[in-house]
XYZ file of C-alpha atoms in Angstrom:
235
model
C -179.285 -52.970 19.744
C -180.651 -56.479 19.220
C -180.590 -57.908 15.679
C -183.840 -57.819 13.719
C -184.303 -61.417 12.624
C -185.980 -62.653 9.464
C -187.302 -65.806 11.113
C -184.204 -68.002 10.654
C -182.431 -67.577 13.967
C -181.493 -71.230 14.257
C -179.392 -71.155 11.093
C -177.167 -68.295 12.238
C -175.637 -69.836 15.353
C -172.121 -70.318 13.980
C -170.029 -67.194 14.691
C -168.877 -65.232 11.657
C -165.292 -65.485 12.906
C -165.480 -69.295 12.637
C -166.952 -69.178 9.136
C -164.284 -66.765 7.900
C -161.552 -68.888 9.486
C -162.838 -71.980 7.634
C -162.908 -70.019 4.379
C -159.392 -68.734 4.977
C -158.063 -72.256 5.562
C -159.801 -73.673 2.497
C -158.533 -70.934 0.185
C -154.972 -71.289 1.465
C -155.001 -75.069 1.011
C -156.233 -74.778 -2.578
C -153.793 -71.984 -3.446
C -156.746 -69.886 -4.643
C -156.092 -67.159 -7.189
C -158.241 -64.287 -8.385
C -158.089 -62.424 -11.678
C -158.285 -58.654 -12.023
C -161.043 -57.583 -14.388
C -161.582 -53.833 -14.541
C -162.925 -52.734 -11.150
C -163.604 -56.213 -9.769
C -161.696 -59.427 -9.071
C -162.949 -62.784 -10.353
C -162.274 -65.767 -8.117
C -162.661 -69.398 -9.168
C -163.971 -71.407 -6.207
C -164.384 -75.055 -5.326
C -167.869 -76.255 -4.251
C -166.868 -76.161 -0.573
C -165.507 -72.639 -0.991
C -168.641 -71.491 -2.779
C -170.655 -72.469 0.286
C -168.209 -70.766 2.642
C -168.093 -67.598 0.532
C -171.877 -67.461 0.708
C -171.938 -68.003 4.465
C -169.195 -65.403 4.979
C -171.091 -63.073 2.655
C -168.037 -62.337 0.538
C -168.384 -61.895 -3.214
C -171.264 -62.716 -5.520
C -171.585 -65.900 -7.611
C -171.604 -65.464 -11.381
C -173.743 -67.527 -13.741
C -171.550 -69.022 -16.461
C -171.796 -71.789 -19.066
C -169.020 -73.726 -17.322
C -170.782 -76.389 -15.269
C -167.625 -77.608 -13.539
C -166.501 -74.149 -12.397
C -167.991 -71.550 -10.090
C -166.777 -67.977 -10.375
C -167.331 -65.275 -7.808
C -167.113 -61.539 -8.325
C -165.267 -59.759 -5.527
C -165.254 -56.037 -4.902
C -161.880 -54.352 -4.479
C -162.438 -54.243 -0.710
C -163.272 -57.949 -0.520
C -160.389 -59.001 -2.742
C -157.770 -56.934 -0.918
C -159.075 -58.098 2.460
C -158.663 -61.736 1.420
C -155.284 -60.997 -0.144
C -153.524 -58.658 2.296
C -155.320 -59.202 5.622
C -156.341 -62.874 5.609
C -153.542 -63.719 3.143
C -155.541 -66.572 1.649
C -155.657 -65.686 -2.068
C -153.366 -64.273 -4.713
C -154.490 -61.960 -7.484
C -153.168 -61.954 -11.053
C -153.321 -59.143 -13.576
C -154.381 -59.258 -17.215
C -151.034 -60.783 -18.181
C -151.707 -63.679 -15.736
C -148.747 -62.714 -13.533
C -149.425 -62.554 -9.796
C -149.391 -59.050 -8.356
C -147.764 -58.230 -5.052
C -149.900 -56.581 -2.369
C -148.315 -53.223 -3.189
C -148.937 -53.604 -6.933
C -152.530 -54.575 -6.262
C -152.934 -51.616 -3.909
C -151.639 -49.090 -6.441
C -153.900 -50.549 -9.137
C -156.978 -50.162 -6.920
C -156.073 -46.667 -5.717
C -155.588 -45.589 -9.342
C -159.095 -46.816 -10.123
C -160.726 -45.179 -7.064
C -159.217 -42.142 -5.372
C -161.290 -42.723 -2.228
C -160.230 -46.367 -1.927
C -157.753 -45.959 1.008
C -160.478 -44.500 3.238
C -163.094 -46.991 2.020
C -160.841 -49.990 2.556
C -159.830 -48.826 6.029
C -163.507 -48.605 6.967
C -164.326 -51.975 5.381
C -161.450 -53.831 7.043
C -162.182 -52.129 10.387
C -165.713 -53.559 10.398
C -164.713 -56.955 9.006
C -162.072 -57.391 11.703
C -164.906 -56.959 14.209
C -166.817 -59.763 12.429
C -169.501 -57.574 10.911
C -170.845 -58.531 7.503
C -170.266 -55.528 5.244
C -172.192 -54.763 2.078
C -172.412 -51.744 -0.221
C -174.901 -49.173 1.051
C -175.580 -47.041 -2.009
C -179.301 -47.877 -1.896
C -179.468 -46.041 1.431
C -177.210 -43.153 0.464
C -174.281 -44.404 2.575
C -171.009 -46.223 1.921
C -171.778 -49.531 3.611
C -174.414 -51.352 5.602
C -173.328 -53.659 8.433
C -175.037 -56.899 9.476
C -174.485 -58.889 12.661
C -175.130 -62.133 10.747
C -175.755 -63.142 7.132
C -178.293 -60.854 5.363
C -180.503 -63.903 4.765
C -181.075 -64.098 8.535
C -181.101 -60.500 9.765
C -181.669 -56.949 8.620
C -178.653 -54.654 8.635
C -178.200 -52.692 11.853
C -175.902 -49.875 10.758
C -175.772 -47.507 7.821
C -172.104 -46.564 7.598
C -170.391 -43.431 6.344
C -166.590 -43.367 6.064
C -165.215 -39.840 6.328
C -161.575 -38.684 6.313
C -160.969 -36.245 9.158
C -159.019 -33.849 6.952
C -161.600 -33.626 4.158
C -161.818 -30.062 2.842
C -165.450 -30.395 1.764
C -164.726 -30.883 -1.927
C -163.923 -34.617 -1.924
C -166.043 -37.657 -2.601
C -166.803 -38.201 1.095
C -167.940 -34.711 2.081
C -171.675 -35.393 2.443
C -171.812 -34.397 6.112
C -170.408 -30.976 5.226
C -173.836 -29.995 3.849
C -176.586 -29.952 6.462
C -179.403 -30.783 4.043
C -177.618 -33.937 2.836
C -176.823 -34.933 6.396
C -180.426 -34.466 7.484
C -181.855 -36.432 4.538
C -179.493 -39.347 5.122
C -180.273 -39.410 8.827
C -184.023 -39.397 8.205
C -183.653 -42.188 5.651
C -181.723 -44.291 8.165
C -184.532 -43.816 10.663
C -187.224 -44.772 8.155
C -185.500 -48.102 7.410
C -184.692 -48.843 11.082
C -180.931 -48.411 10.800
C -178.534 -46.547 13.042
C -176.121 -44.175 11.343
C -172.518 -45.078 12.122
C -169.925 -42.517 11.078
C -166.361 -43.775 10.851
C -163.967 -40.842 11.033
C -160.737 -41.943 9.379
C -157.655 -40.085 10.569
C -154.662 -40.308 8.239
C -152.273 -39.173 11.003
C -149.952 -37.572 8.500
C -149.606 -40.742 6.378
C -150.345 -40.943 2.673
C -151.570 -44.471 1.960
C -151.717 -43.766 -1.772
C -147.919 -44.053 -1.731
C -147.776 -47.417 0.026
C -150.178 -49.966 1.471
C -148.111 -50.001 4.667
C -149.150 -46.376 5.254
C -152.691 -47.602 5.897
C -151.531 -49.199 9.151
C -151.065 -45.701 10.603
C -154.639 -44.668 9.822
C -156.942 -44.680 12.854
C -160.708 -45.037 13.062
C -163.081 -43.263 15.442
C -166.650 -44.574 15.611
C -169.533 -42.172 16.175
C -173.218 -43.040 16.394
C -175.462 -40.269 15.058
C -179.135 -40.190 16.015
C -181.993 -37.798 15.326
C -183.260 -35.867 18.329
C -186.988 -36.342 18.858
C -188.476 -33.569 21.039
C -191.591 -35.620 21.822
C -189.495 -38.434 23.254
C -186.829 -36.265 24.898
C -188.968 -33.613 26.616
C -189.449 -33.493 30.375
C -192.999 -34.635 31.157
C -192.844 -33.922 34.923
C-alpha cells in the first residue's frame, strides 16, 4: 500500500530511523530525565530536542508559563520505549528519585492491566520505524503512519490481542462478531487497513518482570472485508 500524502512529500524524505537516532543521541548527551505524573510522564526538553520529538512524533508539547522551558507529555508506551529500549532517558518518581526499568514497569502495569500487551504492540511497530499514535477515535488501539502525521494519513488501524484472551478481558473485541464487523467497516470508511497483532505470551507473565516481555511474540494479520461485487467471477 502506498502512503496517502497530504501534499508535503518533499518534507518527509529523512527516514524515521535517522530522526529517532538523532533524538536518542541528543537525549543521552543531555542526560534527559522525565517525571512520573499519574498516568503520563513529563519530559523537559531542549529546543533541539523539541524539534526532534516533533519530527519523531513522540510526546505532545505542553503550554506552560515558563518561557525558557519546554515540557512534553509522554504516554506510558512512549516513555518506557525511550527508557528501556532506546535507553536515552531516565524517569523519576514523585519523590524525585530515579526509578529502575523494573520499578517503572511495575508502576505502569499497576496503572493499566493491559499494558504488557499494549507495550509489546507499540514497541513492535516502533522498531519497524512506524509512527504510532493512539487509535481510540477509530475504535482501535493504535494507528500507524509511514511518516509524520503532518505529511501522510495513517495506513493501519491496529488491534493488539493476547492469544490466550478468554473473552472477558479489555482486548476481547474480536470475540463478538458485531463489534468486529463495525470496526472493520469503520476502517474501510476512513481508508485504513485493519492490522491485528496477536500477542503470544508463550507461558511468560510479564507482569512479574519486564524481562518476561522479551519472550512474548507477535504475529501480524491483515483483516479485510470481502466484497462480493469485486470478488465474483465475471467470466
